[in-house]
Amino acid sequence: MSNVKNNQQAQRTRSAIEQAFFKQAAQLPLQKITVSQIVDDSCISRGTFYLHYRDVYDLAEKICDQVLSELEKDISRCMADDSDPHGFPILRLLFAYVADHREQAGFIFSKNAPARARARATELMNESFQKVIGHSYGKIDSAQQPFFQSYVNAGLLGLLESWLAEGCPSDPGHMAMLAGMITTRGVEGMQINPIPEAERVES
């Protein structure tokens, strides 16, 4: 029983530290955030902070590692169920996860995140999007892979970052379908009444 109580207390302490960190990260670059600011906001001692983390950078890395590991596991489970690949299930999962973990995701997908974590997040987006396209349309030509990755970095990550910055106003399912349709159908995926191919005027 004592172990359970200790674990619960440790979890509450980490949660308080993380909330204090996110408050500071929303206002300051990572290198300007101090342990003193975090312990003051979370109402803990410096000694308690150092029981859990080496420094602010260690805290940031561990937050990112936890979130990205959870997301990777969820995506792997989602891949095992391909009952509706054209419904973009991986993208639906991605946007839903981001909506449910806004503070964590907002930090990870910001320029304030540690370089290693941001690179890992970018790689995860690349791999996930390749799986989305591969499920529905087949594998991407390896020669075109660098261009596809550039598109994902600018497109999907940009869409996620904009959506997060606006407070996730649209439904995650809608955003997933939007991202999928833009990628697979281009401008047609965004049009209200697409022009039939026979009526299009060539420029």
mmCIF file of C-alpha atoms in Angstrom:
data_model
loop_
_atom_site.group_PDB
_atom_site.id
_atom_site.type_symbol
_atom_site.label_atom_id
_atom_site.label_comp_id
_atom_site.label_asym_id
_atom_site.label_seq_id
_atom_site.Cartn_x
_atom_site.Cartn_y
_atom_site.Cartn_z
ATOM 1 C CA MET A 1 0.000 0.000 0.000
ATOM 2 C CA SER A 2 2.839 2.396 0.876
ATOM 3 C CA ASN A 3 4.385 1.838 -2.571
ATOM 4 C CA VAL A 4 1.096 2.759 -4.220
ATOM 5 C CA LYS A 5 0.866 5.948 -2.156
ATOM 6 C CA ASN A 6 4.477 6.821 -2.932
ATOM 7 C CA ASN A 7 3.901 6.267 -6.647
ATOM 8 C CA GLN A 8 0.779 8.421 -6.577
ATOM 9 C CA GLN A 9 2.626 11.179 -4.740
ATOM 10 C CA ALA A 10 5.502 11.006 -7.204
ATOM 11 C CA GLN A 11 3.046 11.227 -10.097
ATOM 12 C CA ARG A 12 1.351 14.275 -8.557
ATOM 13 C CA THR A 13 4.734 15.911 -8.039
ATOM 14 C CA ARG A 14 5.802 15.276 -11.644
ATOM 15 C CA SER A 15 2.462 16.590 -12.878
ATOM 16 C CA ALA A 16 2.892 19.805 -10.851
ATOM 17 C CA ILE A 17 6.428 20.232 -12.186
ATOM 18 C CA GLU A 18 5.259 19.695 -15.768
ATOM 19 C CA GLN A 19 2.419 22.201 -15.427
ATOM 20 C CA ALA A 20 4.850 24.785 -14.057
ATOM 21 C CA PHE A 21 7.230 24.031 -16.917
ATOM 22 C CA PHE A 22 4.526 24.457 -19.582
ATOM 23 C CA LYS A 23 3.551 27.793 -18.042
ATOM 24 C CA GLN A 24 7.115 29.011 -18.393
ATOM 25 C CA ALA A 25 7.629 27.446 -21.843
ATOM 26 C CA ALA A 26 4.633 29.381 -23.175
ATOM 27 C CA GLN A 27 6.426 32.624 -22.292
ATOM 28 C CA LEU A 28 10.151 31.943 -22.459
ATOM 29 C CA PRO A 29 12.667 30.110 -24.667
ATOM 30 C CA LEU A 30 13.882 26.860 -23.146
ATOM 31 C CA GLN A 31 17.332 28.237 -22.272
ATOM 32 C CA LYS A 32 15.746 31.030 -20.206
ATOM 33 C CA ILE A 33 13.606 28.737 -18.025
ATOM 34 C CA THR A 34 15.118 28.117 -14.597
ATOM 35 C CA VAL A 35 14.627 25.501 -11.904
ATOM 36 C CA SER A 36 13.840 28.336 -9.472
ATOM 37 C CA GLN A 37 10.880 29.460 -11.597
ATOM 38 C CA ILE A 38 9.550 25.912 -11.829
ATOM 39 C CA VAL A 39 9.821 25.094 -8.115
ATOM 40 C CA ASP A 40 8.211 28.412 -7.186
ATOM 41 C CA ASP A 41 5.262 27.811 -9.511
ATOM 42 C CA SER A 42 4.835 24.165 -8.487
ATOM 43 C CA CYS A 43 5.276 24.869 -4.757
ATOM 44 C CA ILE A 44 7.967 22.245 -4.237
ATOM 45 C CA SER A 45 11.544 22.400 -3.005
ATOM 46 C CA ARG A 46 14.600 22.337 -5.251
ATOM 47 C CA GLY A 47 15.563 19.050 -3.625
ATOM 48 C CA THR A 48 12.250 17.509 -4.697
ATOM 49 C CA PHE A 49 12.798 18.710 -8.267
ATOM 50 C CA TYR A 50 16.238 17.106 -8.390
ATOM 51 C CA LEU A 51 14.806 13.804 -7.168
ATOM 52 C CA HIS A 52 13.030 13.591 -10.522
ATOM 53 C CA TYR A 53 15.133 15.572 -13.014
ATOM 54 C CA ARG A 54 18.749 16.625 -13.469
ATOM 55 C CA ASP A 55 17.861 20.049 -14.851
ATOM 56 C CA VAL A 56 15.330 21.867 -17.050
ATOM 57 C CA TYR A 57 16.679 20.241 -20.210
ATOM 58 C CA ASP A 58 16.299 16.783 -18.696
ATOM 59 C CA LEU A 59 12.703 17.645 -17.791
ATOM 60 C CA ALA A 60 11.984 18.817 -21.343
ATOM 61 C CA GLU A 61 13.556 15.691 -22.853
ATOM 62 C CA LYS A 62 11.611 13.346 -20.570
ATOM 63 C CA ILE A 63 8.301 15.063 -21.334
ATOM 64 C CA CYS A 64 8.968 14.710 -25.061
ATOM 65 C CA ASP A 65 10.140 11.096 -24.751
ATOM 66 C CA GLN A 66 7.035 10.071 -22.835
ATOM 67 C CA VAL A 67 4.598 11.703 -25.248
ATOM 68 C CA LEU A 68 6.324 10.479 -28.405
ATOM 69 C CA SER A 69 6.682 6.934 -27.039
ATOM 70 C CA GLU A 70 2.963 6.824 -26.250
ATOM 71 C CA LEU A 71 2.115 8.156 -29.695
ATOM 72 C CA GLU A 72 4.390 5.639 -31.412
ATOM 73 C CA LYS A 73 2.708 2.760 -29.543
ATOM 74 C CA ASP A 74 -0.764 4.059 -30.422
ATOM 75 C CA ILE A 75 0.173 4.357 -34.096
ATOM 76 C CA SER A 76 1.560 0.798 -34.107
ATOM 77 C CA ARG A 77 -1.709 -0.496 -32.644
ATOM 78 C CA CYS A 78 -3.652 1.522 -35.185
ATOM 79 C CA MET A 79 -1.602 -0.010 -38.007
ATOM 80 C CA ALA A 80 -2.675 -3.470 -36.868
ATOM 81 C CA ASP A 81 -6.287 -2.522 -37.615
ATOM 82 C CA ASP A 82 -6.536 -1.475 -41.263
ATOM 83 C CA SER A 83 -10.304 -1.965 -41.542
ATOM 84 C CA ASP A 84 -10.795 1.554 -42.943
ATOM 85 C CA PRO A 85 -7.515 2.785 -44.473
ATOM 86 C CA HIS A 86 -9.278 5.364 -46.672
ATOM 87 C CA GLY A 87 -10.682 6.987 -43.527
ATOM 88 C CA PHE A 88 -7.114 7.987 -42.556
ATOM 89 C CA PRO A 89 -7.184 6.260 -39.127
ATOM 90 C CA ILE A 90 -3.565 7.147 -38.334
ATOM 91 C CA LEU A 91 -4.212 10.823 -38.970
ATOM 92 C CA ARG A 92 -7.403 10.667 -36.901
ATOM 93 C CA LEU A 93 -5.412 9.127 -34.043
ATOM 94 C CA LEU A 94 -2.663 11.731 -34.410
ATOM 95 C CA PHE A 95 -4.974 14.744 -34.299
ATOM 96 C CA ALA A 96 -7.050 13.256 -31.461
ATOM 97 C CA TYR A 97 -3.915 12.602 -29.413
ATOM 98 C CA VAL A 98 -2.676 16.146 -29.983
ATOM 99 C CA ALA A 99 -6.064 17.560 -28.948
ATOM 100 C CA ASP A 100 -6.031 15.488 -25.741
ATOM 101 C CA HIS A 101 -2.431 16.492 -24.903
ATOM 102 C CA ARG A 102 -2.365 20.110 -26.069
ATOM 103 C CA GLU A 103 0.239 21.422 -23.663
ATOM 104 C CA GLN A 104 2.673 18.581 -24.313
ATOM 105 C CA ALA A 105 2.098 18.588 -28.072
ATOM 106 C CA GLY A 106 2.216 22.371 -28.222
ATOM 107 C CA PHE A 107 5.693 22.229 -26.710
ATOM 108 C CA ILE A 108 6.977 19.309 -28.793
ATOM 109 C CA PHE A 109 5.840 20.835 -32.080
ATOM 110 C CA SER A 110 7.251 24.253 -31.210
ATOM 111 C CA LYS A 111 10.688 25.671 -31.914
ATOM 112 C CA ASN A 112 11.176 25.679 -28.138
ATOM 113 C CA ALA A 113 11.457 21.889 -28.002
ATOM 114 C CA PRO A 114 14.895 20.241 -27.736
ATOM 115 C CA ALA A 115 16.376 19.601 -31.177
ATOM 116 C CA ARG A 116 16.485 15.827 -30.630
ATOM 117 C CA ALA A 117 12.825 15.696 -29.633
ATOM 118 C CA ARG A 118 11.724 17.851 -32.567
ATOM 119 C CA ALA A 119 13.722 15.670 -34.961
ATOM 120 C CA ARG A 120 12.081 12.563 -33.488
ATOM 121 C CA ALA A 121 8.628 14.148 -33.814
ATOM 122 C CA THR A 122 9.366 15.071 -37.438
ATOM 123 C CA GLU A 123 10.530 11.530 -38.202
ATOM 124 C CA LEU A 124 7.401 10.122 -36.564
ATOM 125 C CA MET A 125 5.226 12.383 -38.756
ATOM 126 C CA ASN A 126 7.128 11.291 -41.859
ATOM 127 C CA GLU A 127 6.772 7.595 -41.049
ATOM 128 C CA SER A 128 3.102 7.959 -40.100
ATOM 129 C CA PHE A 129 2.230 9.833 -43.274
ATOM 130 C CA GLN A 130 4.071 7.298 -45.408
ATOM 131 C CA LYS A 131 1.995 4.575 -43.760
ATOM 132 C CA VAL A 132 -1.180 6.565 -44.432
ATOM 133 C CA ILE A 133 -0.347 6.874 -48.120
ATOM 134 C CA GLY A 134 1.025 3.337 -48.378
ATOM 135 C CA HIS A 135 -2.147 1.866 -46.858
ATOM 136 C CA SER A 136 -4.362 3.615 -49.385
ATOM 137 C CA TYR A 137 -2.243 4.054 -52.492
ATOM 138 C CA GLY A 138 0.824 1.822 -52.268
ATOM 139 C CA LYS A 139 4.455 2.523 -51.405
ATOM 140 C CA ILE A 140 6.162 5.748 -52.389
ATOM 141 C CA ASP A 141 8.989 5.596 -54.929
ATOM 142 C CA SER A 142 12.236 5.735 -52.946
ATOM 143 C CA ALA A 143 13.611 8.308 -55.410
ATOM 144 C CA GLN A 144 10.775 10.656 -54.439
ATOM 145 C CA GLN A 145 11.153 10.045 -50.708
ATOM 146 C CA PRO A 146 13.160 13.223 -49.918
ATOM 147 C CA PHE A 147 10.555 15.395 -51.632
ATOM 148 C CA PHE A 148 7.754 13.639 -49.808
ATOM 149 C CA GLN A 149 9.487 14.200 -46.473
ATOM 150 C CA SER A 150 9.931 17.888 -47.273
ATOM 151 C CA TYR A 151 6.233 18.106 -48.046
ATOM 152 C CA VAL A 152 5.289 16.420 -44.787
ATOM 153 C CA ASN A 153 7.588 18.699 -42.789
ATOM 154 C CA ALA A 154 6.094 21.819 -44.333
ATOM 155 C CA GLY A 155 2.542 20.538 -44.772
ATOM 156 C CA LEU A 156 1.431 18.207 -42.004
ATOM 157 C CA LEU A 157 3.622 19.748 -39.303
ATOM 158 C CA GLY A 158 2.595 23.229 -40.395
ATOM 159 C CA LEU A 159 -1.067 22.247 -40.262
ATOM 160 C CA LEU A 160 -0.640 20.717 -36.800
ATOM 161 C CA GLU A 161 1.232 23.744 -35.483
ATOM 162 C CA SER A 162 -1.371 26.193 -36.834
ATOM 163 C CA TRP A 163 -4.218 24.145 -35.394
ATOM 164 C CA LEU A 164 -2.499 24.001 -31.999
ATOM 165 C CA ALA A 165 -1.707 27.730 -32.043
ATOM 166 C CA GLU A 166 -5.400 28.474 -32.597
ATOM 167 C CA GLY A 167 -6.433 26.249 -29.682
ATOM 168 C CA CYS A 168 -7.596 23.240 -31.747
ATOM 169 C CA PRO A 169 -10.869 24.910 -32.828
ATOM 170 C CA SER A 170 -11.849 22.241 -35.370
ATOM 171 C CA ASP A 171 -12.747 18.644 -34.612
ATOM 172 C CA PRO A 172 -9.722 16.260 -34.767
ATOM 173 C CA GLY A 173 -11.602 13.982 -37.164
ATOM 174 C CA HIS A 174 -12.239 16.888 -39.512
ATOM 175 C CA MET A 175 -8.584 17.912 -39.406
ATOM 176 C CA ALA A 176 -7.469 14.353 -40.141
ATOM 177 C CA MET A 177 -9.736 14.142 -43.176
ATOM 178 C CA LEU A 178 -8.580 17.586 -44.318
ATOM 179 C CA ALA A 179 -4.905 16.594 -44.088
ATOM 180 C CA GLY A 180 -5.581 13.307 -45.870
ATOM 181 C CA MET A 181 -7.704 14.827 -48.619
ATOM 182 C CA ILE A 182 -5.271 17.684 -49.305
ATOM 183 C CA THR A 183 -2.474 15.142 -49.665
ATOM 184 C CA THR A 184 -4.305 12.623 -51.816
ATOM 185 C CA ARG A 185 -6.495 14.960 -53.881
ATOM 186 C CA GLY A 186 -4.785 18.334 -53.735
ATOM 187 C CA VAL A 187 -7.014 21.378 -54.270
ATOM 188 C CA GLU A 188 -10.003 19.144 -55.027
ATOM 189 C CA GLY A 189 -9.874 17.911 -51.456
ATOM 190 C CA MET A 190 -10.665 21.437 -50.249
ATOM 191 C CA GLN A 191 -13.234 22.552 -52.813
ATOM 192 C CA ILE A 192 -16.912 22.774 -51.942
ATOM 193 C CA ASN A 193 -18.016 21.980 -55.510
ATOM 194 C CA PRO A 194 -15.087 20.603 -57.516
ATOM 195 C CA ILE A 195 -15.146 21.465 -61.222
ATOM 196 C CA PRO A 196 -15.717 18.324 -63.329
ATOM 197 C CA GLU A 197 -12.594 17.370 -65.273
ATOM 198 C CA ALA A 198 -14.383 17.835 -68.635
ATOM 199 C CA GLU A 199 -15.211 21.460 -67.752
ATOM 200 C CA ARG A 200 -11.754 22.533 -66.614
ATOM 201 C CA VAL A 201 -9.984 25.183 -68.683
ATOM 202 C CA GLU A 202 -6.313 24.516 -69.316
ATOM 203 C CA SER A 203 -4.035 27.513 -68.791
#
